[in-house]
PDB file of C-alpha atoms in Angstrom:
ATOM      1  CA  UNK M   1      -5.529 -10.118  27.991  1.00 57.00           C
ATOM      2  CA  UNK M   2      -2.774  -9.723  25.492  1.00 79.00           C
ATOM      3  CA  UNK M   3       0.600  -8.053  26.844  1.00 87.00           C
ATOM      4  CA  UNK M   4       1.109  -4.905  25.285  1.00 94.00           C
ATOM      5  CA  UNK M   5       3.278  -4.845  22.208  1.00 96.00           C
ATOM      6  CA  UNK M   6       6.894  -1.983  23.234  1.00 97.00           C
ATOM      7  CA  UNK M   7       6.790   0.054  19.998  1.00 97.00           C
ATOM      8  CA  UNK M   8       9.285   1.843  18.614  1.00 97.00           C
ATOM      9  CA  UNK M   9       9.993   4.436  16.185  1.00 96.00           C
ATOM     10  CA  UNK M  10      13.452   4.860  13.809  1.00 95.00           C
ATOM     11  CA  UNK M  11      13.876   7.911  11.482  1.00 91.00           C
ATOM     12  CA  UNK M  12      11.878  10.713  11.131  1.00 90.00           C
ATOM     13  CA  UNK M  13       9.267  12.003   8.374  1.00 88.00           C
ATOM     14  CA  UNK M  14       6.318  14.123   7.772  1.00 89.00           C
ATOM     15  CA  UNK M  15       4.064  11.385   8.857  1.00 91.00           C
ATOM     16  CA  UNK M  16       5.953  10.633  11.986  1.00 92.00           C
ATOM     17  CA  UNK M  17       3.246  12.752  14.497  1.00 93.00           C
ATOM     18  CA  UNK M  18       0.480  11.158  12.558  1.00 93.00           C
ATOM     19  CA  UNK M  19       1.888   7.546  13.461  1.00 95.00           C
ATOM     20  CA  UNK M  20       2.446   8.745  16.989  1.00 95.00           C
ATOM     21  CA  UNK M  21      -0.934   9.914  17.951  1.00 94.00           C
ATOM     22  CA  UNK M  22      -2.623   6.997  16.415  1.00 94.00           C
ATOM     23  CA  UNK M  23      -0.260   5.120  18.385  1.00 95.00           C
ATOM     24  CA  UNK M  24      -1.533   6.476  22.111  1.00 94.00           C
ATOM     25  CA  UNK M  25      -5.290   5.934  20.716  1.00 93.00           C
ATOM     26  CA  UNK M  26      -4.633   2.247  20.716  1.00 93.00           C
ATOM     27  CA  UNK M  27      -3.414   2.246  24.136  1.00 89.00           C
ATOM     28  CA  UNK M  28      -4.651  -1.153  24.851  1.00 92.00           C
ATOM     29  CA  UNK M  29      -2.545  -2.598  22.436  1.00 95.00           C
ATOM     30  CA  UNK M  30       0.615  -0.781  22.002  1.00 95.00           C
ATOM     31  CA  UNK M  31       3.029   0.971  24.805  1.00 95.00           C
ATOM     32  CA  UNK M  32       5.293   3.873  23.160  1.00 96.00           C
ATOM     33  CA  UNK M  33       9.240   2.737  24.224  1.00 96.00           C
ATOM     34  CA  UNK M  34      10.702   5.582  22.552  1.00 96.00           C
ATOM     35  CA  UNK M  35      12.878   6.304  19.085  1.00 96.00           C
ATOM     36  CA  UNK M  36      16.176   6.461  17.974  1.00 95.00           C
ATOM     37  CA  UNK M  37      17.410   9.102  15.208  1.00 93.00           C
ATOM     38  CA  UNK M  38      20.075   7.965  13.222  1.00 89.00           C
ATOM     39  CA  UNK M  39      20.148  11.597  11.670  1.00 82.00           C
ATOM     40  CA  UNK M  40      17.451  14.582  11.920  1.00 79.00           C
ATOM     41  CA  UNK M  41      15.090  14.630  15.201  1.00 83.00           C
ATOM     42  CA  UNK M  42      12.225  16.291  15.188  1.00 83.00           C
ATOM     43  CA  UNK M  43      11.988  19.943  16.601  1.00 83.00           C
ATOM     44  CA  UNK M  44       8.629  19.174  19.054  1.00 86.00           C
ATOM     45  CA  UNK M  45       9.779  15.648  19.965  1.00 90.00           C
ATOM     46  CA  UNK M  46      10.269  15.538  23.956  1.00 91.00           C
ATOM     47  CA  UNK M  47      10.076  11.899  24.683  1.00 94.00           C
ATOM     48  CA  UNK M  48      12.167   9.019  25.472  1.00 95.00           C
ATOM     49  CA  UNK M  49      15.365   9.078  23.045  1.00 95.00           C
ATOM     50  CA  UNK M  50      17.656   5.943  22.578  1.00 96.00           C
ATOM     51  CA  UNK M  51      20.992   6.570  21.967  1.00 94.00           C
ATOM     52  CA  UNK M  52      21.615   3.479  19.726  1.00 94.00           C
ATOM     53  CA  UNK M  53      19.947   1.216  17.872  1.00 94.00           C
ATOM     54  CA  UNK M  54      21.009  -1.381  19.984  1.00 95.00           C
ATOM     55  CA  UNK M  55      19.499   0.097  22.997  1.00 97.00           C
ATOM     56  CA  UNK M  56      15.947   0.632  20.878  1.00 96.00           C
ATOM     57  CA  UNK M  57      16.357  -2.773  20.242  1.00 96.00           C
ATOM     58  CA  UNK M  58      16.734  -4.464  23.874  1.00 96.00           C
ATOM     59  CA  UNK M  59      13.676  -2.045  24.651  1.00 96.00           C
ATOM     60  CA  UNK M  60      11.214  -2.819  22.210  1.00 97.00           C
ATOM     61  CA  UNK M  61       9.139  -5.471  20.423  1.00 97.00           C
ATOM     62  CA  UNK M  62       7.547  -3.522  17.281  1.00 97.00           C
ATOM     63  CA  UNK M  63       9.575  -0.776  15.026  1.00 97.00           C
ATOM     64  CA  UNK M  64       8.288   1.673  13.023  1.00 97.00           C
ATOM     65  CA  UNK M  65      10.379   3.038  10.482  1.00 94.00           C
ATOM     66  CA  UNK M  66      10.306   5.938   8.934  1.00 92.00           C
ATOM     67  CA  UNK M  67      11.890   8.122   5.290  1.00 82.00           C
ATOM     68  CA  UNK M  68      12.207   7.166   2.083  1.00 71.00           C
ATOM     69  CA  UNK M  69      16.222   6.523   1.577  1.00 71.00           C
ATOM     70  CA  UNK M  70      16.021   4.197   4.816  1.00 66.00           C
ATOM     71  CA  UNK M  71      19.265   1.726   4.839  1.00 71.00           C
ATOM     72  CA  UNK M  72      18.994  -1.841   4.159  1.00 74.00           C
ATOM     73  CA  UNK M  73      20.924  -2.450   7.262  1.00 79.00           C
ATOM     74  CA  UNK M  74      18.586  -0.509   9.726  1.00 87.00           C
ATOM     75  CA  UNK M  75      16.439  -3.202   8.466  1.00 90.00           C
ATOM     76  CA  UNK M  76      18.187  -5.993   8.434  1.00 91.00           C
ATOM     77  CA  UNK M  77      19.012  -5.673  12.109  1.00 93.00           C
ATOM     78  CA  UNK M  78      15.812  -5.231  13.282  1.00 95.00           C
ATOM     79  CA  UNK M  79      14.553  -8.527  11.669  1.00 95.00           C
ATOM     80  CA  UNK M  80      17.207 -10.307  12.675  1.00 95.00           C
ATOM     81  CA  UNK M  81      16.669  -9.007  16.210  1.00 96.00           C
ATOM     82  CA  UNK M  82      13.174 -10.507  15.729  1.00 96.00           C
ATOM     83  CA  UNK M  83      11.552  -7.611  16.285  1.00 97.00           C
ATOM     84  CA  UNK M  84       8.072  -6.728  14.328  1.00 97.00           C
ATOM     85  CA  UNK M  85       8.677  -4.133  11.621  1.00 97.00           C
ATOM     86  CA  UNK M  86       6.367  -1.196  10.152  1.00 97.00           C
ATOM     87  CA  UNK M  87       8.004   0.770   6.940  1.00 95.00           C
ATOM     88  CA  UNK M  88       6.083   4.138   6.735  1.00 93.00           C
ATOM     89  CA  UNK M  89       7.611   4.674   3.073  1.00 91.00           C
ATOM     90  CA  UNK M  90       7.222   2.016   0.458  1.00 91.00           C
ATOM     91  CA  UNK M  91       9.923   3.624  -1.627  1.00 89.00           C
ATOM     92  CA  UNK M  92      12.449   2.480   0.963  1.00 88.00           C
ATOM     93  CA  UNK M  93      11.516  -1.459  -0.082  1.00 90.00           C
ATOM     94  CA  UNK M  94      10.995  -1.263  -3.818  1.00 90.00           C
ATOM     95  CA  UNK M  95      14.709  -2.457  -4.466  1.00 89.00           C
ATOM     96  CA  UNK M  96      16.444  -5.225  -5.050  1.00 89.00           C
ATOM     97  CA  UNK M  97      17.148  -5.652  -1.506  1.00 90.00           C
ATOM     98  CA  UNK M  98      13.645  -6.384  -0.720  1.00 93.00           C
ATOM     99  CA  UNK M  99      14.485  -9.844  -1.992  1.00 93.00           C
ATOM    100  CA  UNK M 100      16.825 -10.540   1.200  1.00 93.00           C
ATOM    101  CA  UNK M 101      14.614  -8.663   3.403  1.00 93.00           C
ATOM    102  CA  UNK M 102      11.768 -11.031   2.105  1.00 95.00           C
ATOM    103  CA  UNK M 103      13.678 -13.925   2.926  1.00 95.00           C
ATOM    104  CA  UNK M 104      15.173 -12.748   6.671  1.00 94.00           C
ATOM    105  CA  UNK M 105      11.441 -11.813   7.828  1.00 95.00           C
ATOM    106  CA  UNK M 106       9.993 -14.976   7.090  1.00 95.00           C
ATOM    107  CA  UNK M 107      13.067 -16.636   8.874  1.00 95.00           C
ATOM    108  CA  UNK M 108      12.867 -14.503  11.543  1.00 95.00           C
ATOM    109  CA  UNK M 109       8.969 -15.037  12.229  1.00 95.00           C
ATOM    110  CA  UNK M 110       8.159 -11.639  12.543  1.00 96.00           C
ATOM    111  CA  UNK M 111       5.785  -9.219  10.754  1.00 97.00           C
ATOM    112  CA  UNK M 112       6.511  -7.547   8.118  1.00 97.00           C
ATOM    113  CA  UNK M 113       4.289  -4.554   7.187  1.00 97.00           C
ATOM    114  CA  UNK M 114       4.556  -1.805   4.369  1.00 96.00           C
ATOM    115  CA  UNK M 115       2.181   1.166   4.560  1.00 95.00           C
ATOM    116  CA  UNK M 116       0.270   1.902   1.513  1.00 93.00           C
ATOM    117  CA  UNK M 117      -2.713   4.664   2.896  1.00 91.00           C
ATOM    118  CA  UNK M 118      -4.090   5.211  -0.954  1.00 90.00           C
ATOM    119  CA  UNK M 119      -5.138   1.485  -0.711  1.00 91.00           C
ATOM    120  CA  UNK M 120      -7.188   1.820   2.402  1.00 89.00           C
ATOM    121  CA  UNK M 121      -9.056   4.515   0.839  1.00 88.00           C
ATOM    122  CA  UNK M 122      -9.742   3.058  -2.209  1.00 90.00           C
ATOM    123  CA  UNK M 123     -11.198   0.156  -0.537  1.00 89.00           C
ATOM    124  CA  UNK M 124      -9.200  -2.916  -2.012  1.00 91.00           C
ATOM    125  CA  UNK M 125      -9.347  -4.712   1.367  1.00 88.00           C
ATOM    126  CA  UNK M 126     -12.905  -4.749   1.127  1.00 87.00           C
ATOM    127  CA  UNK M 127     -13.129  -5.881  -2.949  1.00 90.00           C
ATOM    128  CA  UNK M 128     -10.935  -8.651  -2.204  1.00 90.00           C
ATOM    129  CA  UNK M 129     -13.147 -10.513   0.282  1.00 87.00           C
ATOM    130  CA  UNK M 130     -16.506  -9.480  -2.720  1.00 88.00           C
ATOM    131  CA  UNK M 131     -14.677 -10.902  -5.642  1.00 90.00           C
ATOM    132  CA  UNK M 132     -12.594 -13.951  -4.792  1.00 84.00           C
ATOM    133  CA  UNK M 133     -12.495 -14.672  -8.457  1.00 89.00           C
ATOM    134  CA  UNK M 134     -11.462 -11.680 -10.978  1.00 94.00           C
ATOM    135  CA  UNK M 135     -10.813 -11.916 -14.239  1.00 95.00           C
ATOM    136  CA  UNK M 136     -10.453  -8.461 -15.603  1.00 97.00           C
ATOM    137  CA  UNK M 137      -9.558  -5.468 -13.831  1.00 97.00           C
ATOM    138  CA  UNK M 138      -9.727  -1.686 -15.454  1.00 98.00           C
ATOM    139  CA  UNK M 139      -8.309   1.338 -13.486  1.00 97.00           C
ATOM    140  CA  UNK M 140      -8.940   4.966 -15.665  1.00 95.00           C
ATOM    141  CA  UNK M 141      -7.355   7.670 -14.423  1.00 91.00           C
ATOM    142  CA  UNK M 142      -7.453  11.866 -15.634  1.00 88.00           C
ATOM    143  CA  UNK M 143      -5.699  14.138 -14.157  1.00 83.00           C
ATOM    144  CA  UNK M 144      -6.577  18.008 -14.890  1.00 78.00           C
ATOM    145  CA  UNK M 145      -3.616  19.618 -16.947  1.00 70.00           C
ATOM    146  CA  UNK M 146      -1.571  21.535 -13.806  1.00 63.00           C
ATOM    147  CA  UNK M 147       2.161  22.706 -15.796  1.00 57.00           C
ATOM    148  CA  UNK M 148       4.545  21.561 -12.991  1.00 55.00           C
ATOM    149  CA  UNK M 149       2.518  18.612 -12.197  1.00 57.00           C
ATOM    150  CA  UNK M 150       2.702  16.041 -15.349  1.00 57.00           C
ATOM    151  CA  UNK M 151       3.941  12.644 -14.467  1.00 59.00           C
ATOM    152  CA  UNK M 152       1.482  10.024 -13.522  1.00 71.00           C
ATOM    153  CA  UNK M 153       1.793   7.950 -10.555  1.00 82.00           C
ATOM    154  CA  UNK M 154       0.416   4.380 -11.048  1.00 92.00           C
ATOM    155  CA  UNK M 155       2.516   2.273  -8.206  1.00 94.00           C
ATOM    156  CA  UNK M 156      -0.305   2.262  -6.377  1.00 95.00           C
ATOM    157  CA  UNK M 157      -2.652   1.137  -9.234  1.00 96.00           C
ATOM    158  CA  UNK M 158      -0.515  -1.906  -9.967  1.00 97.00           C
ATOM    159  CA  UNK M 159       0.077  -3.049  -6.412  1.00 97.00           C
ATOM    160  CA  UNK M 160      -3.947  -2.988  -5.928  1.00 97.00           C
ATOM    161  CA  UNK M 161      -4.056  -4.898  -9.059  1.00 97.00           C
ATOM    162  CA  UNK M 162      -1.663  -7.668  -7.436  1.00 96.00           C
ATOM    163  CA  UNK M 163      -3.524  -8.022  -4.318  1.00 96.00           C
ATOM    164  CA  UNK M 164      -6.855  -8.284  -6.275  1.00 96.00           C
ATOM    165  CA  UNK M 165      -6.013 -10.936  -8.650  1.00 95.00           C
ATOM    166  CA  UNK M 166      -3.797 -12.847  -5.610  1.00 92.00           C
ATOM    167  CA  UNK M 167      -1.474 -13.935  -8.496  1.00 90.00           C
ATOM    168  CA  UNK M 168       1.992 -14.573 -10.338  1.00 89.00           C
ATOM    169  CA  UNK M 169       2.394 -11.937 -13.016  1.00 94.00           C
ATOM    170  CA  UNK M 170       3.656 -13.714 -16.365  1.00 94.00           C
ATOM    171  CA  UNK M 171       3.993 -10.601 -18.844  1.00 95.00           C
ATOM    172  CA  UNK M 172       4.092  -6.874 -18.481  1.00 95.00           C
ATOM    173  CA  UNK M 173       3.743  -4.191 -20.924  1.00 95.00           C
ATOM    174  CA  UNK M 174       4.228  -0.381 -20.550  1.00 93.00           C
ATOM    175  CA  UNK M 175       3.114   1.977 -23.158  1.00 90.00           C
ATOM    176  CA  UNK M 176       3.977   6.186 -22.998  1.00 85.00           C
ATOM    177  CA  UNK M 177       2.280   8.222 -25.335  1.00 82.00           C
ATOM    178  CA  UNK M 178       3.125  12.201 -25.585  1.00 78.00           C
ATOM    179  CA  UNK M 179      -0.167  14.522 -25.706  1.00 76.00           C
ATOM    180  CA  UNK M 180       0.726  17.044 -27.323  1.00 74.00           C
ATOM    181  CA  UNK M 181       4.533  18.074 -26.241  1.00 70.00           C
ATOM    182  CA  UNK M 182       7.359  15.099 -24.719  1.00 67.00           C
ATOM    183  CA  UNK M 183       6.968  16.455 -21.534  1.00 69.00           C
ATOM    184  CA  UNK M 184       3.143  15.061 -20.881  1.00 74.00           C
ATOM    185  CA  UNK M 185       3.076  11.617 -21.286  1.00 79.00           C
ATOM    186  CA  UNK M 186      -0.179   8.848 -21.596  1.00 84.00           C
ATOM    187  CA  UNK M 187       1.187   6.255 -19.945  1.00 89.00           C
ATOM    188  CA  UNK M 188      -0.717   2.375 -20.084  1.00 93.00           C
ATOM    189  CA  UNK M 189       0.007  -0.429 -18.607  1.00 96.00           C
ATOM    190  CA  UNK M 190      -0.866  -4.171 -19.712  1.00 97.00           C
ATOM    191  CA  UNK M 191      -0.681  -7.153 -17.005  1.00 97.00           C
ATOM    192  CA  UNK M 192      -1.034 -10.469 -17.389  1.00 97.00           C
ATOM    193  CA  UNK M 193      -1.118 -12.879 -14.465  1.00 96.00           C
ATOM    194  CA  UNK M 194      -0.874 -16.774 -14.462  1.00 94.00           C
ATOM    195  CA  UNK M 195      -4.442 -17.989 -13.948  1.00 91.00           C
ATOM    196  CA  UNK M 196      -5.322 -15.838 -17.107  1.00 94.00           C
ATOM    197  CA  UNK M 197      -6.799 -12.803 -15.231  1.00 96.00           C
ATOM    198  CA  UNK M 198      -5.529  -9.313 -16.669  1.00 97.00           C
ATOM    199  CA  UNK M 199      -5.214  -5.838 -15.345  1.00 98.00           C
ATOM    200  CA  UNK M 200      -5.139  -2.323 -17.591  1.00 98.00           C
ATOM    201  CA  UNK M 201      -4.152   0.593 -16.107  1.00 97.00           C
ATOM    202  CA  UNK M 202      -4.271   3.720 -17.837  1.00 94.00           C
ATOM    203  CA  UNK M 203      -3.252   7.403 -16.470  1.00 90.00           C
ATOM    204  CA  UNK M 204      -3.774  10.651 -18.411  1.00 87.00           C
ATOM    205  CA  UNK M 205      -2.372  13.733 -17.128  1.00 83.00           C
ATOM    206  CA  UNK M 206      -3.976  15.963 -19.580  1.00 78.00           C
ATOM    207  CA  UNK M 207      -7.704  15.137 -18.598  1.00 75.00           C
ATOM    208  CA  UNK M 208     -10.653  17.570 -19.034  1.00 78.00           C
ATOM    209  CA  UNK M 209     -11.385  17.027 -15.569  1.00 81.00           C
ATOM    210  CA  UNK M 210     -10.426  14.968 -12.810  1.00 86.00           C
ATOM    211  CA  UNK M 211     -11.429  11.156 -12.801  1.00 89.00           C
ATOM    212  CA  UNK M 212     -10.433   7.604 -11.346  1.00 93.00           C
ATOM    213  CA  UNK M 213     -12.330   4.349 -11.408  1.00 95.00           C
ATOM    214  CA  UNK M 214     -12.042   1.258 -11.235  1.00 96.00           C
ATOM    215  CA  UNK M 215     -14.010  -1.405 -12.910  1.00 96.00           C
ATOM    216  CA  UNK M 216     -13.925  -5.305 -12.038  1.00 96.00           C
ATOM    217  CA  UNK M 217     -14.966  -8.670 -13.962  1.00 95.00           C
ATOM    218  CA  UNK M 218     -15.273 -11.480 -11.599  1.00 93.00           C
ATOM    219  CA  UNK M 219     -16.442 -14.937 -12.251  1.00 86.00           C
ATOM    220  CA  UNK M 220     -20.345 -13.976 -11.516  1.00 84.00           C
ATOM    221  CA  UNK M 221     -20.594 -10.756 -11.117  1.00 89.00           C
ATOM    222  CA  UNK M 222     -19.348  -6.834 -12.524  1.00 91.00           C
ATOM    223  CA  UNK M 223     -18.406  -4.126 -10.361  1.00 92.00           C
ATOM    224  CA  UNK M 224     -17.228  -0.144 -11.011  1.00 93.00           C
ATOM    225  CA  UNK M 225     -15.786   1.963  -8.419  1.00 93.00           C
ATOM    226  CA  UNK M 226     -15.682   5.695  -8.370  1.00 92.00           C
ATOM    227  CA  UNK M 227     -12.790   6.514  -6.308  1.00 91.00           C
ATOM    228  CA  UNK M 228     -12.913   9.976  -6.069  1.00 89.00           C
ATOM    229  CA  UNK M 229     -16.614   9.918  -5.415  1.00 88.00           C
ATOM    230  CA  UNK M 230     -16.381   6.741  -3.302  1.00 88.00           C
ATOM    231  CA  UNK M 231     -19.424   4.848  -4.785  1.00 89.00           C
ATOM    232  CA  UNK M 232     -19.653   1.090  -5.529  1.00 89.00           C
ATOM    233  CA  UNK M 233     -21.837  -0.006  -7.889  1.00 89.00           C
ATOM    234  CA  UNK M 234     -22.371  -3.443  -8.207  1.00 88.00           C
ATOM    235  CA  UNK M 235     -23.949  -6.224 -10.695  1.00 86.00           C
ATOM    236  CA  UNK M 236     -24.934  -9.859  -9.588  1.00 79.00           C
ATOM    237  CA  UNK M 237     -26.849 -12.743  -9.823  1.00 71.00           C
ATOM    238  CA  UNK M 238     -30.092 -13.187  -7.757  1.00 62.00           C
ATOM    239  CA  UNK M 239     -29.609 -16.238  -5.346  1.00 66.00           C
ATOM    240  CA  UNK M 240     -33.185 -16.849  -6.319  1.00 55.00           C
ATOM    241  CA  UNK M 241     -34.233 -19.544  -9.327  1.00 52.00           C
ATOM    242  CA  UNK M 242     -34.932 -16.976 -11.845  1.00 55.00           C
ATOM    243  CA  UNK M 243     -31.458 -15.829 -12.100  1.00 59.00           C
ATOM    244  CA  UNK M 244     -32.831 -11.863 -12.228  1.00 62.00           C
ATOM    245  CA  UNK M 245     -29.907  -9.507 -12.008  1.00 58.00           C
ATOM    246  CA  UNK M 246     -29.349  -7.559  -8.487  1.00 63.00           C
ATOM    247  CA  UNK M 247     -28.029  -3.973  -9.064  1.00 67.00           C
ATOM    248  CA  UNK M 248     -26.384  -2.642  -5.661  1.00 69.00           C
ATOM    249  CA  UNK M 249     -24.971   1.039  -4.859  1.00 69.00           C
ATOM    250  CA  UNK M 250     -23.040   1.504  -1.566  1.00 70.00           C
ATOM    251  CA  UNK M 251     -20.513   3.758   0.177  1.00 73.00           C
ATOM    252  CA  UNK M 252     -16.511   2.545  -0.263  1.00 72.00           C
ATOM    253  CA  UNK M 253     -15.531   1.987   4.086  1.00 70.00           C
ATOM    254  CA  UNK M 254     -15.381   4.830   5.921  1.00 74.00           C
ATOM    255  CA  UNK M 255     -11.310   5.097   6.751  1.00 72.00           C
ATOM    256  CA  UNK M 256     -10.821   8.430   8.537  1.00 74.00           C
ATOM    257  CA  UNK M 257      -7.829   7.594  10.486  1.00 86.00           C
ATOM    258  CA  UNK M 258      -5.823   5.749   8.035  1.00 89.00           C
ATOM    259  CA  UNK M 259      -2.375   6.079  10.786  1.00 92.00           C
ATOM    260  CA  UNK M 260      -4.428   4.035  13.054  1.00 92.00           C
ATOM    261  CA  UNK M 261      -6.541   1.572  10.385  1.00 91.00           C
ATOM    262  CA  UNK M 262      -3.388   0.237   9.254  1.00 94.00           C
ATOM    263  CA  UNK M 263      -1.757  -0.243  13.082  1.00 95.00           C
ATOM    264  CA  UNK M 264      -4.323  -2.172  13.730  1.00 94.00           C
ATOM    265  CA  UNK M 265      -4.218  -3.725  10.705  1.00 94.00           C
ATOM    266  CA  UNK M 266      -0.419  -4.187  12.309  1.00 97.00           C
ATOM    267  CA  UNK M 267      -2.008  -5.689  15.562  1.00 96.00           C
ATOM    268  CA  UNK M 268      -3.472  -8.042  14.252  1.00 96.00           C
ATOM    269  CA  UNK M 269      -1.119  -9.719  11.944  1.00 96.00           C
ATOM    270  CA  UNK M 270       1.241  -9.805  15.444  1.00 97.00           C
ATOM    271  CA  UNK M 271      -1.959 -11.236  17.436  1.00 96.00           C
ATOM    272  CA  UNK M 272      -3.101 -13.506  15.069  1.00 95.00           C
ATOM    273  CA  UNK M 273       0.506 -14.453  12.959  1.00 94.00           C
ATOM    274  CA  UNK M 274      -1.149 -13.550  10.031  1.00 94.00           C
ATOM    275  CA  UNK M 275       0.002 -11.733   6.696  1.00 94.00           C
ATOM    276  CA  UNK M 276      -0.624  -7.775   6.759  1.00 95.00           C
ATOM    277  CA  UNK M 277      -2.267  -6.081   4.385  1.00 95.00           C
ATOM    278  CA  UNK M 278       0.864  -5.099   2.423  1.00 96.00           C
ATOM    279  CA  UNK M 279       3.807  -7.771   3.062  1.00 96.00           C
ATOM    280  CA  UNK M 280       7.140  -7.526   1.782  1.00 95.00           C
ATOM    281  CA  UNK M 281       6.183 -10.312  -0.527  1.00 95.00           C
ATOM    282  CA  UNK M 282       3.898  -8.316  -1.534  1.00 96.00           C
ATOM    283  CA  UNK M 283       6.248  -5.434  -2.381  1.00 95.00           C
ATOM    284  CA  UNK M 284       8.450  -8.209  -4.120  1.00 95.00           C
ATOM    285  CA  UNK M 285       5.803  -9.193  -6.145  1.00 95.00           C
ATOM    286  CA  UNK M 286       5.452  -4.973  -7.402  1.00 96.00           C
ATOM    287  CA  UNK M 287       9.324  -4.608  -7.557  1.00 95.00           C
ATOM    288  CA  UNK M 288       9.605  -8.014 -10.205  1.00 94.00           C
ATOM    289  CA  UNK M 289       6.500  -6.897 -12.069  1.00 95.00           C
ATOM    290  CA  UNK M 290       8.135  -3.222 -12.287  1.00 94.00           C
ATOM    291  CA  UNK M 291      11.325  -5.074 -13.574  1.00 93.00           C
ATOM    292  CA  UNK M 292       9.274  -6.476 -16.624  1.00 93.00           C
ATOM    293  CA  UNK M 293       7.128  -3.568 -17.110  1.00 92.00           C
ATOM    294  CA  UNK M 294      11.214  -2.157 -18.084  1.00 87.00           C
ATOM    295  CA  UNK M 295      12.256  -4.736 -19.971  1.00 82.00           C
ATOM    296  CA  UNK M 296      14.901  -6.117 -17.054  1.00 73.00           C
TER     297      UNK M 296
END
């Protein structure tokens, strides 16, 4: 049986119960040690408290960080105490520093994991097993017209692209058209990755209705996505000699607890020394590609 892993949490943030309660469903695997607040606790929090970060550290294995403006050095100590690592906000990472950090985890030994929950949803785990071998990938997404709401949000969109095409990106273009006034912007984005594969990504926050989907080219076979609807539609070759096209409709997985899909997700990396889902080199990867997309 596999010793339990002393978790940890630093900071606090609106998804810090969330993380906590999928933490004492996976009891077998992980043993709550306590946290340390280097500013704001939270009001309902009656467990153990650590009144430094050295004292988290000599009493735990696994951290969990959490808040967006977390500082490098929180960070930095905690890999270089060798101690497992879980950033609840990818903001915190998409910097420069994530360069060093990078570099000190993979030094270090440890695991590295950035939560991403929009990628669970959408299923991109799953697609990357089905289509080893993409060549074009098409996200579309409308937003209905709300007045304080009009910037589009495509991090997410490009990331998913990344860990589809499992690729160096060699040129990015960014394109923002206004619809009708400066303040609502079009925004498309071109990428183009080193074995030739390309990803488009367009975001519209003046849409008739709402819509996002996601369409794939792979080497043999087509795909579209509803991700709002959560279908998968799917287009392949028969395995049999007359080469007959299959057409297959399924669910997207099930993810109702996305807290504890991506601890376990967490687990397993540690268990099995594995890369998680999201890596820092992953979030490397999005902060260089974000550099090009602005001409740095």
């Amino acid at each position: 049986m596999n010793a339990l892993i002393r978790t940890a949490f630093v900071g606090n943030s609106v998804n810090f119960d969330g993380y906590r309660r999928a933490i004492s469903r996976l009891d077998e695997d992980f043993a709550f040690a306590g946290a340390w607040f280097p500013a704001d606790k939270p009001e309902n929090y009656q467990e153990t408290e650590f009144k430094s970060l050295e004292e988290m550290l000599a009493n735990c294995d696994a951290v969990l960080l959490f808040g967006d403006k977390m500082k490098r050095k929180y960070v930095a100590d905690i890999i270089k105490a060798c101690k497992h690592i879980f950033v609840d906000e990818y903001g915190s990472m998409l910097n420069a520093d994530v360069k060093a950090m990078s570099r000190l985890a993979a030094e270090a030994e440890i695991i590295a994991q950035v939560s991403f929950p929009k990628m669970y949803f959408w299923g991109i785990e799953e697609l990357i097993e089905e289509y080893p071998r993409i060549r074009n990938i098409f996200f579309s997404r409308e937003y209905q017209y709300h007045q304080h709401k009009q910037e589009t949000e495509v991090i997410a969109e490009i990331l998913s692209s990344i860990k589809l095409v499992k690729d160096e990106i060699i040129r990015a273009h960014q394109s923002r058209l206004p619809l009708i006034s400066r303040r609502t912007e079009m925004q498309i984005i071109n990428l183009e990755f080193k074995t030739g594969a390309s990803a488009n990504i367009t975001s519209i926050p003046l849409g008739f209705f709402e819509r996002h989907d996601l369409r794939i080219v792979a080497e043999k076979s087509l795909a579209y996505l509803d991700l709002r609807k959560r279908e998968w539609h799917s287009l392949k070759p028969a395995k049999a000699i007359t080469g007959n096209l299959i057409k297959g409709l399924a669910g997207l997985p099930e993810v109702g607890d996305v807290e504890q899909f991506e601890l376990q997700d967490f687990v397993r990396s540690i268990r099995e020394k594995t890369n998680p889902f999201i890596s820092l080199n992953d979030m490397l990867t999005l902060h260089n590609c974000l550099k090009l997309l602005n001409g740095e």
